Each structure stands twice: as C-alpha cells, then as structure tokens.
C-alpha cells in the first residue's frame, strides 16, 4: 500500500543532495510537499521545474537549493521572483547554479526521460545565445537529411513530486485538466511522491483514456487536501490569483519574506496553510 | 467614452491584425488581451492556444497565468505540455505567435534573460520560456512592447529569441522557413521589418504621436516609411469590449468572488 | 466546412502514386475509405500502416500498392495475410516493395512525424537482422553518453486516413478507447481524411483531456456509419472476430478473394458493407 | 475431468511462473491465456499490458487481437501506441514479456520474419511487431512454443528478436542490462538458459514425456539438466479456470452473441 503521511514520505524519499523535480504547470503545483521539505530543512538540493513559480521562490529563499534547472523563472502575469533574483544576483541566502533551457527543450527532456532515452532532439535554439552559456545544449546531425538539430540531456531526477486530484484505494492516481509534464516527470524519476486531494473507493465511470498513474509507478501517495494551494486543483479549488499578486510584496524584502515563511510555513502544518483555499 | 489610452491602442492594433482563420500561440499580458479582443469582435473563429496545453480556449476573463483554470474549462481540449511544444508548436501548426521582451533591437531580436553579463547579471529576468521556439517556429510573430530607451536598445545584452538576426536573409541562412517578426506594435507606433534589410521601420504613428516622440523613446536612429499614415484609431465598439474584458478580469484576480 | 461525401473526399485527396497511411490499431480501422480507394481504382500507392491487417490485404490483393511500410503483417490471432504473402512470395497481382520496421520504431516514427522532426531515436534493433536488410534503419551517437541508438526516418505521408467516433458541427473530431497512432498520423500528414460514425451538435460534457483533432488539422470529414467494420468503433459496434476468422479462407485463394471483393466491395457501397456490423 | 492436454500444460506452467507483482507485456495466443489464468488464480494483483495501449486489463474473455474492445473496457486506462512503446516498454516498466515464434535456436533467438532469404522468402511470416524491443527491454522474457523440428532449428533464417545471441555474455556486450529469455515453455518440457553458456537446457519434462521424445522434436542436440524433475502437473482448479476461459472465448469469437 503506497499511502503514507506526507512528513514520513518526504523523510523517506528526499535526501540532502538529491535532484528533486516538483512539477505542475501553473495547475496542481505541490506546495504542501515543498513546505514539508522546508520544515524538514532539506539542503543542497538540485531543484528541477520548468516554471520555478512561487514554490521554488520559497525553497530558494529558505536556502534549500544549490542548483536549479528551469526554463522560465517569473511570477506569472505579475513580475519577478524576488527570492530567485536575490539568489542569482546577490547569492542570498547562498549561491545557486543555473541550468537554463527553453520550455520546448525541457518539455522534450521530460519526454525523453520518461522514454528512457539519454537525450532529446528538438528544432530549437536557432540563432540565440543560450547555447553559448549552457554547455548542456548540444546538437546531432540527422542521419537522413544531414540537418543539425539541437539536443538536451534527458531529465532523470532522483525524486519527482507532484500533486493530483485523487487516488483510488489501490493507490492509482488520476490527473485531469492542465496536466503539464507530470506524467513524464513521474515516469522519468527514480522515485515518485504524489500528494492528492482525496481518496475514492473507485474512479468509477471515466474517460477510457484518463490520465492515470498506476500505483506501481509511485513510491508514495499522500492525502493532502488543498496541497496545491495557492495554485489550484481543477474541480476542487481555484487558483488564488490575489495571492500571486500579493507575493510580489512579500518576497521583495528578505525580512518580510522570512517572517512570512516563519508564520505560515515553519510554525504551521499543511492543514493550516491549505485552509485558505477557495472552493471552485 | 474616454479616449483610448496608448496601451489600449496597442491592444486594439494587435487585435485587428488577427483573422478568424489564425491559430495563435498566446502569451500573458497584452497578447492575451489582443487575442481575446479579436475573438470577441471581428475574428470569432480564431483559435487561441496557450502553452499550458489548452487548445481553442474561450475565456470570459483574461488569465493571470498561462495555466488558469478558466483556460482549460473553456478549451476544446487540453494536451500535455510536451505534446503542446512538440506536436503543435514544433509541428508548425501555429500561424501567429506573440512575444514581448525587456529589450528589443532594430532587427526585432528580443532579450528576456539578463541585463548585464549572463554569469553576473545586473538584473536577472525570467528567461526564455517558450520564446526561443515561438520566434523560430510560428509562421509569423507579432511583438507588443511599450516604447522606451531602456527597452528599444542598439545592442541586446542577450539574444533570448531570434527576430531577423543581423538582418537580410539571416533567418533563411539559419535554415528557418518561417517569417519571424512581421510587426512590432507599441504604444506610439507600429514598426515593420524592411522587406530587404529587415530593419524595423515605423509604418504608422498612433494618433497625436510625432516622429520625434517615438525617436526619443528608441535607442537607435529610427527609419520611417516614406508613407507614414496615422494608425487607425480604436472604434467605440472595440474599446467597450476591451474595457469590459479588463473589468471582469480585475474583479476576478483581486480575489472578490466573480 | 470540412464535411464531404466519402467518394468526393477520396477523389480530391488521394492521388495515384501518393504515400497513403491508413491507421487504427485493431480499433477504428478505416475500411470504408479503403473500399472507396479500391472502387476508384487508385494505383501505385505506397501504403503505410503498422499492422496491415485485412484492410491492406484487400488493397494489396486488388493491386493498389507498389510499396508497403509496416511492422507486423498478420491476421491478428488467426494467421497469415494471404494476399500480402502472395504479393511478396509470388508478385501477384504485382510486385510490392517492403519497408519493414518494428512496432517500437514505427510508433516512434509517427511521434517524430507529428513533432516535425526528421527522425526518431529509439533503444531498438539491438542484435537483430532487420537493420541488415532495411537501410532506412540507422543510428546516432548520444552527444552526452556516447551511446549508439537506433534511428528511423519520421513518417510524413501525403495523406493519412483514419476513422473516429464522432465530429461536432464545426468539424472537430473526437476519438476514444484504443487510440493507437491516429493523432500522430494525422498531424504528420500533408492532408488528412477522417471518416466518423456520426455528427453531434456539440461534444457536450467530456474529459478535459479528450483526444480531439481540431477541424483546422483536417482536410475532410466524411460521415460513414459503420466505416470501421469489420474492425470496430468503441461505443458503437463490436469487432467482428468471426469475420477475421473467416477471412483466412476467403483470402487464401486468388479467385475466391476476387469474387468476394467483387460481390462485397466493387459492386457495393459503403452503406451495404457496413450493414453487417453488430451493435455494441 | 479429462487430463491436461500438452497445450494446457504449457499454459499452466507459464501461468505459474508469474507473480502478483509482475507487470506483463502480453501477446496473443498462449501468453494471453497464461497471463489471464495467473490473474484468475494465484496472481490476482498482476498487471497485464497489451501493446495496443491498454494498461491493467482484466478481460473476461481472451482477446482475438491485441486490441479487442474488451481489453480497453476493462483496463485501468488506455494510452496511445507511441506512449506504450516509448514510456512503458522502452521506459523499462515491464517485468515480464512473452514471445513466441516460427523458429527458435539454442540461444533462444527467435524468427518470425521469413523462411528462406529475406529478399525472396519461401514463406513470408508476419514480421517482428513488438518482439525486437520486447526481447531487449523487458526485465525478463518467457517464450512459449510447441516443440517441432521445423521450429527448434540449429540456425535461424532471420534473427527477428534477440535471445542470448551467440551465448555467454553476448547481451551484455551489446549494452543490454535485461535478462533476456529466462525460460522456454513447450508442450513437452521446460528449457532454461545455462547460467554460463546461455544454451537452452531442458530443466523439466512434462508428465509422461521422455528425453527421446523431446529430442526428436528439436533440431539440435539438446542438453539436459543433471537433475531432471517432472514438470508439476496442472491442478484441477487451474484446469477448470482455464477451460472455462477458453469456452467463454470461443463462444465470443465465433460470433454468437456472448
């Protein structure tokens, strides 16, 4: 049975120094699991996420990460991620190494990781500067047309953490809506942890092609209602856009940020935090 | 009705350039407003695609992020992000891509990565996201940006996405068959690449804006088209729809139940 | 409006000499469209299909094809495709060129075609003979690990033909169940023709991630109820396994085959043929 | 109850080798019967995957093809065929793959492509389908085939899928980390590769079958294990479940409404 309390699952599956992917493309971002990482003071992580978003701004600001693989590091529709900027521009609270790509490249790298290939090929990076600063961006020649195409190493993290709508009693997990790269990220990882909104006896009638991760692809399933807040879970609660707007002020200043993290994360539980969500 | 603000003009001009048959890769901010304005006015058949995987969305409220629930709920369907970038963008299915940036140069190359050197940036910007491949793989690209000497610069600190490179047939020499940026829509004027040199050229000035005002907000000596008409002004109908859209949007995002 | 009668669509979209893919992995095989190709006496086609199945046995036996790209050419669960064998072993009714792959390779080639890549990479063909007889199977070296991996050219046919459950009034098409490689085959093709069981006013409530091909990806949609018989359409009618068993006798002998094709295809319409299906 | 036929013994022996924790890539024919028998008896938790994309199927009737509707209706979910081969098979998620063939050699390499030369075959067989990558990428492979001198041959006409190549560490030298064929289950005996040489060795004889009978149906001089037990005979319960399964299946496929 893969069901475990979140603190136990984080303790068992995520170790200092691991490469940890936490995916969810705007939707289903696993905030509760990230907060648990912060409470357990995990250190020296290489974090992987296409869109770092507030979840990695918090992890980076709390000093959890030594390196970051990403493709777009802003607060969507709002502006900067101030904690990410502070780490890159002023090495606060510690220096961070960047492994920067484009969305197309990381999406392809996830696909390649899930497919157990060592690299992905894409029509990408034509005429731009990123390959000059990231030596992981290389190329291959098509054995048929002679064309040069860009390559990116497959993503194969130690652990992937995602949030999903629900699990059945057997521990199979169903996602729907904006599904992002989560299936790929789970299948590409050595270990996978999923937080879910609820457990149901049976998924019941569903699309024949529903996005379901069988229990045997997962290391742990943790029931954490509201575990994606202030992101959202389609069918459960809405994205808290007001919070995303408010974060700009909270994260701009180091002390304000630390006070907020202490009051809302370090001194609190996942249940406390999730209480703020608004039902869809 | 109060007259159109410069930003509203920018949005309306961008919207008018879209047709019902277009398949648009929509970004957040001005592009999203322009694409949805087009959909709600003269281009009801337009297909809007957001990089989060939503295809054929018809939001009643502008999304704050590219992955708001509204986009998915109103979409024809939603695919995974690898599929979106591999089959739909790289697959060559997008007719118009929208981009903006912190910096643009005279060949419509864009920087959204860093101000200053990459290794020790003065300002770390969000980075490329979808932009490098949107710029290369959409059939054409529209850029919306407000004028300003810090944005319209003679030399980019970093080329995040390719416009016309160093001009001329640079894109073709790199193997690209797409048109690249075909217009840059600003709050003061519209610029289009010269057919030969591909240098951005002012092709219309918004109502009440002078050449000197535009030049003052651009870091390189601007070329102006020989015929320089006034950009057609937004109609009352367009403005009404746009303002209602923004009003609904603000109400929704500031947290009061919509 | 993409809706057209099937004979008109075949006439407009499929030309002598074209490379024509007709996909559907056991489920949703576009038999009605193939029969129309036979009635219209299309010639010199290069046919593409992972599993030739009865549909290509019929096309090949009627002399439509000069070449075949495939990965498994049997009558599933029954035995040989006698018309395919006769063409390969005795050049009857005409010689046919084979471009043979494995399922994994062709599935990857469809994926690459849909993704507008010139080739696909796979962990495939290790230690086997097919690369010795098919020069299209080549390799690349991973730019990161130095591993050698197999490659296959992307599939990019002139036309793809598929069958699906239903279209809405705008011509968007929905598939569900065993969806095979159909989405990839449509997106990889220059032109795409879809036959559907029915047209509905609106798809109505559906999975947020339903497999839907937007109307603007299709050249023609033809309403052909029963268009997949004796294959099946999930939710409409069942696979006619008895017919697949009976085909073994029909196709074994050239004359029996020709008589059957004349009586059931050449002298008949799609409606006549589809009448034999059994509702699910 | 009539005693088990040789084919039934083959199916039961294959079924017994499966565990509840296995994830099986199932082919048509004997594999499908064995996997579903295991599911309906001692291994209720087993995950059955068919190459048509169905994951976790629980059919009440054996499918005629790998894509019968029954498989999809009873599955946990169904994915596309590219996803099945790329993420699930190539992804290394399958613990046991099943294969059969027209010809097998002493190192469990298989031929399902041609008899005679490839360019001018005497018999054109169906070809490889999923077999080349099933043989390479599943954690282990079970082969089920009936004995016969035309099937168990000294030299294959064509290597469709790799067993142990030329023996020894051949698979490892080709870069494979999977175990390859670990047992060949026939209607007369069970063979397993020698731990060192990888040559197929008879490790048990079915009840009433002699060494000579087996050798007469094999085209190469067989090796026999020093300890040669009788293959455990099918139990009454297993036979009952298997026969009921076949009865339901025949009824369904011959066209009378089931």
Coordinates of N, CA and C in Angstrom, one line a residue, chain B residues 41-236:
Chain B
X41 N -14.6 40.2 -31.1 CA -15.1 41.2 -32.1 C -15.1 40.6 -33.5
X42 N -14.0 40.9 -34.3 CA -14.1 40.6 -35.7 C -13.6 39.2 -36.1
X43 N -13.0 38.5 -35.2 CA -12.5 37.2 -35.5 C -13.0 36.0 -34.6
X44 N -14.3 35.8 -34.6 CA -14.9 34.8 -33.7 C -14.4 33.4 -33.9
X45 N -13.8 33.1 -35.1 CA -13.4 31.7 -35.3 C -12.0 31.5 -35.0
X46 N -11.3 32.5 -34.5 CA -9.8 32.4 -34.1 C -9.6 31.3 -33.1
X47 N -8.5 30.5 -33.3 CA -8.1 29.5 -32.3 C -7.0 30.0 -31.4
X48 N -7.3 30.0 -30.1 CA -6.3 30.5 -29.2 C -5.7 29.3 -28.4
X49 N -4.4 29.3 -28.4 CA -3.6 28.2 -27.8 C -2.7 28.8 -26.7
X50 N -2.7 28.3 -25.5 CA -1.8 28.7 -24.5 C -0.8 27.6 -24.2
X51 N 0.4 28.0 -23.9 CA 1.5 27.0 -23.8 C 1.2 25.9 -22.7
X52 N 0.3 26.2 -21.8 CA -0.1 25.2 -20.8 C -0.8 24.0 -21.4
X53 N -1.1 24.0 -22.7 CA -1.7 22.9 -23.4 C -3.1 23.1 -23.8
X54 N -3.7 24.2 -23.4 CA -5.1 24.4 -23.8 C -5.3 24.8 -25.2
X55 N -6.1 24.1 -26.0 CA -6.4 24.4 -27.4 C -7.8 24.9 -27.6
X56 N -7.9 26.0 -28.3 CA -9.2 26.5 -28.6 C -9.9 27.1 -27.4
X57 N -9.2 27.8 -26.6 CA -9.8 28.4 -25.3 C -10.7 29.6 -25.7
X58 N -11.7 29.8 -24.8 CA -12.6 30.9 -25.0 C -12.9 31.6 -23.6
X59 N -11.9 32.1 -23.0 CA -12.0 32.6 -21.6 C -12.9 33.9 -21.6
X60 N -13.7 34.0 -20.5 CA -14.5 35.2 -20.3 C -13.7 36.2 -19.6
X61 N -12.6 35.8 -19.0 CA -11.8 36.6 -18.1 C -10.4 36.4 -18.6
X62 N -9.6 37.4 -18.7 CA -8.2 37.2 -19.1 C -7.4 36.4 -18.0
X63 N -6.7 35.4 -18.4 CA -5.9 34.7 -17.3 C -4.8 35.5 -16.8
X64 N -4.5 35.3 -15.5 CA -3.3 35.9 -14.9 C -2.0 35.1 -15.3
X65 N -2.2 33.8 -15.3 CA -1.1 32.9 -15.8 C -1.5 32.2 -17.1
X66 N -0.6 31.6 -17.7 CA -0.9 30.8 -18.9 C -1.6 29.5 -18.6
X67 N -1.8 29.2 -17.3 CA -2.5 28.0 -16.9 C -3.6 28.1 -16.0
X68 N -4.3 29.3 -16.0 CA -5.5 29.5 -15.2 C -6.6 28.4 -15.6
X69 N -7.4 28.0 -14.6 CA -8.4 27.0 -14.8 C -9.4 27.4 -15.9
X70 N -9.7 28.7 -16.0 CA -10.7 29.2 -17.0 C -10.2 28.8 -18.4
X71 N -9.0 28.8 -18.7 CA -8.5 28.4 -20.0 C -8.8 27.0 -20.3
X72 N -8.6 26.1 -19.3 CA -8.9 24.7 -19.5 C -10.4 24.4 -19.6
X73 N -11.1 25.0 -18.8 CA -12.6 24.8 -18.7 C -13.3 25.2 -20.1
X74 N -12.7 26.2 -20.7 CA -13.4 26.7 -21.9 C -12.7 26.2 -23.2
X75 N -11.7 25.3 -23.1 CA -11.0 24.8 -24.2 C -11.7 23.7 -24.9
X76 N -11.4 23.5 -26.2 CA -11.9 22.4 -27.0 C -11.3 21.1 -26.3
X77 N -10.0 21.2 -26.0 CA -9.3 20.1 -25.3 C -8.0 20.6 -24.7
X78 N -7.4 19.9 -23.8 CA -6.1 20.3 -23.2 C -5.2 19.1 -23.3
X79 N -4.0 19.4 -23.9 CA -3.0 18.3 -24.1 C -1.8 18.6 -23.1
X80 N -0.9 17.6 -23.0 CA 0.2 17.7 -22.1 C 1.2 18.8 -22.7
X81 N 2.1 19.3 -21.9 CA 3.0 20.3 -22.3 C 4.0 19.8 -23.3
X82 N 4.6 18.6 -23.1 CA 5.4 18.0 -24.2 C 4.7 18.0 -25.5
X83 N 3.4 17.5 -25.5 CA 2.7 17.5 -26.8 C 2.5 18.9 -27.3
X84 N 2.2 19.8 -26.5 CA 2.0 21.2 -27.0 C 3.2 21.7 -27.7
X85 N 4.4 21.6 -27.1 CA 5.6 22.1 -27.7 C 6.1 21.2 -28.9
X86 N 5.9 19.9 -28.8 CA 6.4 19.0 -29.8 C 5.5 19.0 -31.0
X87 N 4.2 18.6 -30.8 CA 3.3 18.4 -32.0 C 2.7 19.7 -32.5
X88 N 2.4 20.7 -31.6 CA 1.6 21.9 -32.0 C 2.5 23.0 -32.4
X89 N 3.5 23.4 -31.5 CA 4.4 24.5 -31.9 C 5.4 24.0 -32.9
X90 N 6.2 23.0 -32.5 CA 7.3 22.5 -33.4 C 6.7 21.9 -34.7
X91 N 5.5 21.3 -34.5 CA 4.7 20.7 -35.6 C 4.4 21.7 -36.7
X92 N 4.5 23.0 -36.4 CA 4.3 24.0 -37.4 C 2.8 24.4 -37.6
X93 N 2.0 24.1 -36.5 CA 0.6 24.3 -36.6 C 0.1 25.8 -36.2
X94 N 1.1 26.6 -35.8 CA 0.7 27.9 -35.3 C 0.9 29.0 -36.3
X95 N -0.1 29.8 -36.6 CA 0.1 30.8 -37.6 C 0.7 32.1 -37.1
X96 N 0.3 32.5 -35.8 CA 0.8 33.7 -35.2 C 1.2 33.5 -33.8
X97 N 2.5 33.8 -33.5 CA 2.9 33.8 -32.1 C 3.1 35.2 -31.6
X98 N 2.9 35.4 -30.3 CA 3.0 36.7 -29.7 C 4.2 36.7 -28.8
X99 N 5.0 37.7 -28.9 CA 6.1 37.9 -28.0 C 6.3 39.3 -27.5
X100 N 6.9 39.4 -26.4 CA 7.3 40.7 -25.8 C 8.7 40.5 -25.2
X101 N 9.2 41.6 -24.6 CA 10.5 41.4 -24.0 C 11.0 42.6 -23.2
X102 N 12.1 42.4 -22.5 CA 12.6 43.6 -21.7 C 13.4 44.5 -22.7
X103 N 14.0 43.8 -23.7 CA 14.8 44.6 -24.7 C 14.5 44.1 -26.1
X104 N 14.5 45.0 -27.0 CA 14.4 44.7 -28.4 C 15.5 45.5 -29.2
X105 N 16.0 44.9 -30.3 CA 16.9 45.6 -31.1 C 16.3 45.9 -32.5
X106 N 17.1 46.5 -33.4 CA 16.5 47.0 -34.6 C 16.1 45.9 -35.6
X107 N 16.5 44.7 -35.3 CA 16.1 43.6 -36.1 C 15.1 42.7 -35.4
X108 N 14.5 43.2 -34.3 CA 13.4 42.6 -33.6 C 13.9 41.3 -32.9
X109 N 15.2 41.2 -32.6 CA 15.7 40.2 -31.7 C 15.2 40.7 -30.3
X110 N 15.0 39.7 -29.4 CA 14.5 40.0 -28.1 C 15.4 39.5 -26.9
X111 N 15.4 40.2 -25.8 CA 16.1 39.8 -24.6 C 15.1 39.7 -23.5
X112 N 14.9 38.5 -22.9 CA 14.1 38.4 -21.6 C 14.9 37.6 -20.6
X113 N 16.2 37.6 -20.8 CA 17.0 36.7 -19.9 C 17.8 37.5 -18.9
X114 N 18.7 38.4 -19.3 CA 19.5 39.1 -18.3 C 19.8 40.6 -18.8
X115 N 19.9 41.5 -17.8 CA 20.6 42.8 -18.1 C 22.0 42.6 -17.5
X116 N 23.0 42.9 -18.3 CA 24.3 42.7 -17.8 C 24.8 41.3 -18.3
X117 N 26.0 40.9 -17.9 CA 26.6 39.7 -18.3 C 25.8 38.5 -17.7
X118 N 25.7 37.4 -18.5 CA 24.9 36.2 -18.0 C 25.4 35.7 -16.7
X119 N 26.7 35.6 -16.5 CA 27.2 34.9 -15.3 C 27.1 35.8 -14.1
X120 N 27.1 37.2 -14.3 CA 26.9 38.1 -13.1 C 25.9 39.2 -13.5
X121 N 24.7 38.8 -13.6 CA 23.7 39.8 -14.2 C 23.4 40.9 -13.2
X122 N 23.2 42.1 -13.8 CA 22.7 43.2 -13.0 C 21.2 43.0 -12.7
X123 N 20.5 42.6 -13.7 CA 19.1 42.2 -13.4 C 18.9 40.8 -14.0
X124 N 18.4 39.9 -13.2 CA 18.1 38.6 -13.7 C 16.6 38.6 -14.1
X125 N 16.3 38.5 -15.4 CA 14.9 38.5 -15.9 C 14.4 37.0 -15.9
X126 N 13.1 36.8 -16.2 CA 12.6 35.5 -16.1 C 13.2 34.4 -17.0
X127 N 13.7 34.8 -18.2 CA 14.3 33.8 -19.1 C 13.4 33.6 -20.3
X128 N 13.7 32.6 -21.1 CA 13.1 32.5 -22.4 C 11.7 31.8 -22.4
X129 N 11.5 30.8 -21.5 CA 10.2 30.1 -21.6 C 10.0 29.6 -23.0
X130 N 8.8 29.9 -23.5 CA 8.5 29.4 -24.8 C 9.1 30.2 -25.9
X131 N 9.7 31.4 -25.6 CA 10.0 32.4 -26.7 C 11.0 31.9 -27.7
X132 N 12.1 31.2 -27.4 CA 13.1 30.9 -28.5 C 12.4 30.1 -29.6
X133 N 11.6 29.2 -29.3 CA 10.9 28.3 -30.3 C 9.7 29.0 -30.9
X134 N 9.0 29.8 -30.1 CA 7.9 30.5 -30.7 C 8.4 31.4 -31.8
X135 N 9.5 32.1 -31.5 CA 10.1 33.0 -32.5 C 10.6 32.3 -33.8
X136 N 11.0 31.0 -33.6 CA 11.5 30.3 -34.8 C 10.5 29.6 -35.5
X137 N 9.4 29.1 -34.8 CA 8.5 28.1 -35.4 C 7.1 28.5 -35.8
X138 N 6.7 29.6 -35.3 CA 5.3 30.1 -35.7 C 5.5 30.7 -37.1
X139 N 4.4 30.7 -37.9 CA 4.5 31.2 -39.3 C 4.9 32.7 -39.3
X140 N 4.4 33.4 -38.3 CA 4.8 34.8 -38.2 C 4.7 35.2 -36.7
X141 N 5.4 36.2 -36.3 CA 5.4 36.7 -34.9 C 5.0 38.1 -34.8
X142 N 4.1 38.4 -33.9 CA 3.8 39.8 -33.6 C 4.4 40.1 -32.2
X143 N 5.0 41.3 -32.1 CA 5.7 41.7 -30.9 C 4.9 42.9 -30.4
X144 N 4.5 42.9 -29.1 CA 3.9 44.0 -28.5 C 4.8 44.5 -27.3
X145 N 5.2 45.8 -27.4 CA 6.1 46.3 -26.3 C 5.8 47.8 -26.2
X146 N 5.9 48.4 -25.0 CA 5.9 49.8 -24.9 C 7.2 50.4 -25.2
X147 N 7.2 51.6 -25.9 CA 8.4 52.2 -26.3 C 9.2 52.7 -25.0
X148 N 10.5 52.9 -25.2 CA 11.3 53.3 -24.1 C 12.8 53.1 -24.4
X149 N 13.6 54.0 -24.0 CA 15.0 53.9 -24.4 C 15.7 52.7 -23.8
X150 N 15.2 52.3 -22.6 CA 15.8 51.1 -22.0 C 15.4 49.8 -22.6
X151 N 14.3 49.9 -23.3 CA 13.7 48.7 -24.0 C 14.2 48.6 -25.4
X152 N 14.1 49.7 -26.2 CA 14.5 49.7 -27.6 C 16.0 50.1 -27.6
X153 N 16.8 49.1 -27.6 CA 18.3 49.3 -27.4 C 19.1 49.0 -28.7
X154 N 20.2 49.7 -28.9 CA 21.0 49.4 -30.0 C 21.6 48.0 -30.0
X155 N 21.9 47.5 -28.8 CA 22.5 46.2 -28.8 C 22.0 45.4 -27.6
X156 N 21.5 44.2 -27.8 CA 20.9 43.4 -26.7 C 22.0 42.9 -25.8
X157 N 21.8 42.8 -24.5 CA 22.7 42.1 -23.6 C 22.7 40.6 -23.8
X158 N 21.6 40.1 -24.4 CA 21.5 38.6 -24.5 C 20.4 38.4 -25.6
X159 N 20.7 37.5 -26.6 CA 19.6 37.2 -27.5 C 18.8 36.0 -27.0
X160 N 17.7 36.3 -26.5 CA 16.8 35.2 -25.9 C 16.0 34.5 -27.1
X161 N 15.5 35.4 -28.0 CA 14.8 34.8 -29.1 C 15.1 35.6 -30.4
X162 N 15.2 34.9 -31.5 CA 15.7 35.4 -32.7 C 14.6 36.2 -33.4
X163 N 14.9 37.4 -33.9 CA 14.0 38.1 -34.8 C 14.6 37.9 -36.2
X164 N 15.2 39.0 -36.7 CA 15.8 38.8 -38.0 C 17.3 38.8 -37.9
X165 N 17.8 38.5 -36.7 CA 19.3 38.3 -36.6 C 20.0 39.5 -36.9
X166 N 20.9 39.4 -37.8 CA 21.7 40.6 -38.2 C 21.1 41.2 -39.5
X167 N 19.8 40.8 -39.8 CA 19.1 41.4 -40.9 C 19.3 40.6 -42.2
X168 N 18.6 41.1 -43.3 CA 18.7 40.4 -44.6 C 18.1 39.0 -44.5
X169 N 18.8 38.1 -45.1 CA 18.3 36.7 -45.1 C 18.8 35.8 -44.0
X170 N 19.2 36.5 -42.9 CA 19.8 35.8 -41.8 C 19.0 34.5 -41.3
X171 N 17.7 34.7 -41.2 CA 16.8 33.6 -40.8 C 16.9 32.4 -41.8
X172 N 16.8 32.8 -43.0 CA 16.9 31.7 -44.1 C 18.2 31.0 -44.0
X173 N 19.3 31.8 -43.8 CA 20.6 31.1 -43.7 C 20.7 30.2 -42.5
X174 N 19.9 30.4 -41.5 CA 19.9 29.5 -40.3 C 19.0 28.4 -40.5
X175 N 18.4 28.3 -41.7 CA 17.5 27.1 -42.0 C 16.1 27.3 -41.7
X176 N 15.7 28.5 -41.2 CA 14.3 28.8 -40.9 C 13.5 29.1 -42.1
X177 N 12.3 28.6 -42.1 CA 11.4 28.9 -43.3 C 10.2 29.8 -42.9
X178 N 10.1 30.1 -41.6 CA 9.1 31.0 -41.1 C 9.4 32.4 -41.3
X179 N 8.4 33.3 -41.1 CA 8.7 34.8 -41.5 C 9.3 35.6 -40.3
X180 N 9.2 35.1 -39.1 CA 9.7 35.8 -38.0 C 8.8 37.0 -37.7
X181 N 9.3 38.0 -36.9 CA 8.5 39.1 -36.5 C 8.1 39.9 -37.8
X182 N 6.8 40.1 -37.9 CA 6.3 40.9 -39.1 C 5.8 42.2 -38.7
X183 N 5.5 42.4 -37.4 CA 5.2 43.7 -36.9 C 5.5 43.8 -35.4
X184 N 5.9 45.1 -35.0 CA 6.1 45.4 -33.6 C 5.1 46.5 -33.3
X185 N 4.2 46.2 -32.4 CA 3.1 47.1 -32.1 C 3.5 47.7 -30.7
X186 N 3.6 49.0 -30.7 CA 4.0 49.7 -29.5 C 2.9 50.7 -29.1
X187 N 3.1 51.4 -28.0 CA 2.1 52.4 -27.5 C 2.2 53.7 -28.3
X188 N 3.2 53.8 -29.2 CA 3.3 55.1 -30.0 C 3.2 54.9 -31.5
X189 N 3.6 53.7 -32.0 CA 3.7 53.5 -33.4 C 3.7 52.0 -33.7
X190 N 3.6 51.7 -35.0 CA 3.7 50.3 -35.5 C 5.0 50.3 -36.3
X191 N 5.8 49.3 -36.1 CA 7.0 49.1 -36.9 C 7.0 47.7 -37.6
X192 N 7.5 47.8 -38.9 CA 7.6 46.5 -39.6 C 9.0 46.4 -40.2
X193 N 9.4 45.1 -40.4 CA 10.8 45.0 -40.9 C 10.8 45.4 -42.4
X194 N 11.8 46.1 -42.8 CA 12.0 46.4 -44.2 C 12.1 45.2 -45.0
X195 N 11.4 45.1 -46.2 CA 11.4 43.9 -47.0 C 12.8 43.3 -47.3
X196 N 13.7 44.2 -47.5 CA 15.1 43.7 -47.9 C 16.0 43.6 -46.6
X197 N 16.2 44.7 -46.0 CA 17.2 44.7 -44.9 C 16.7 44.1 -43.6
X198 N 15.4 44.0 -43.5 CA 14.7 43.5 -42.3 C 14.9 44.5 -41.1
X199 N 15.4 45.7 -41.3 CA 15.5 46.6 -40.2 C 14.1 47.1 -39.9
X200 N 13.7 47.2 -38.6 CA 12.4 47.7 -38.2 C 12.2 49.2 -38.7
X201 N 11.1 49.4 -39.3 CA 10.8 50.7 -39.9 C 9.4 51.1 -39.4
X202 N 9.3 52.4 -38.9 CA 8.0 52.8 -38.5 C 7.0 53.0 -39.7
X203 N 5.9 52.3 -39.6 CA 5.0 52.3 -40.7 C 3.7 53.0 -40.4
X204 N 3.4 53.3 -39.2 CA 2.3 54.2 -38.8 C 2.5 54.8 -37.4
X205 N 2.1 56.0 -37.2 CA 2.1 56.6 -35.9 C 0.7 56.7 -35.3
X206 N 0.6 56.4 -34.0 CA -0.7 56.5 -33.4 C -1.1 57.9 -33.4
X207 N -2.4 58.2 -33.3 CA -3.0 59.5 -33.3 C -2.3 60.4 -32.3
X208 N -1.8 61.6 -32.8 CA -1.3 62.6 -31.8 C 0.2 62.3 -31.5
X209 N 0.8 61.3 -32.0 CA 2.2 61.0 -31.7 C 3.1 61.5 -32.9
X210 N 4.2 62.1 -32.5 CA 5.1 62.6 -33.6 C 6.3 61.7 -33.7
X211 N 7.0 61.9 -34.9 CA 8.2 61.1 -35.1 C 9.2 61.4 -34.0
X212 N 9.3 62.6 -33.5 CA 10.3 63.0 -32.5 C 10.0 62.3 -31.2
X213 N 8.7 62.2 -30.9 CA 8.4 61.5 -29.6 C 8.8 60.0 -29.7
X214 N 8.5 59.4 -30.8 CA 8.9 58.0 -31.0 C 10.4 57.8 -30.9
X215 N 11.1 58.7 -31.6 CA 12.6 58.6 -31.7 C 13.2 58.8 -30.3
X216 N 12.6 59.6 -29.5 CA 13.1 59.9 -28.2 C 13.0 58.7 -27.3
X217 N 12.1 57.8 -27.6 CA 11.9 56.6 -26.8 C 12.5 55.3 -27.5
X218 N 13.5 55.6 -28.4 CA 14.1 54.5 -29.0 C 15.6 54.7 -29.1
X219 N 16.4 53.7 -28.7 CA 17.8 53.8 -28.5 C 18.6 53.8 -29.8
X220 N 18.0 53.6 -31.0 CA 18.7 53.6 -32.2 C 18.0 54.6 -33.2
X221 N 18.8 55.1 -34.1 CA 18.2 56.1 -35.1 C 17.1 55.4 -36.0
X222 N 15.9 55.7 -35.8 CA 14.8 55.0 -36.4 C 14.6 55.3 -37.9
X223 N 14.3 54.3 -38.7 CA 13.8 54.6 -40.0 C 12.3 54.7 -40.1
X224 N 11.9 55.6 -40.9 CA 10.4 55.8 -41.1 C 10.0 55.6 -42.5
X225 N 8.9 54.9 -42.7 CA 8.4 54.6 -44.1 C 8.1 55.9 -44.8
X226 N 8.3 56.0 -46.1 CA 8.0 57.2 -46.9 C 6.5 57.6 -46.7
X227 N 5.6 56.7 -46.8 CA 4.2 57.0 -46.5 C 4.0 56.7 -45.0
X228 N 3.6 57.6 -44.2 CA 3.5 57.4 -42.8 C 2.1 57.7 -42.3
X229 N 1.1 56.8 -42.5 CA -0.2 57.2 -42.1 C -0.4 57.1 -40.6
X230 N -1.5 57.7 -40.1 CA -1.9 57.5 -38.7 C -2.5 56.2 -38.5
X231 N -2.1 55.5 -37.4 CA -2.6 54.2 -37.1 C -4.2 54.4 -36.9
X232 N -5.0 53.6 -37.6 CA -6.4 53.7 -37.4 C -6.8 53.6 -35.9
X233 N -7.6 54.6 -35.5 CA -7.9 54.6 -34.1 C -8.9 53.6 -33.7
X234 N -8.9 53.1 -32.4 CA -9.8 52.1 -31.9 C -11.2 52.6 -32.1
X235 N -12.2 51.8 -32.5 CA -13.6 52.1 -32.5 C -14.2 52.0 -31.2
X236 N -15.4 52.6 -31.0 CA -16.1 52.6 -29.7 C -16.4 51.2 -29.3

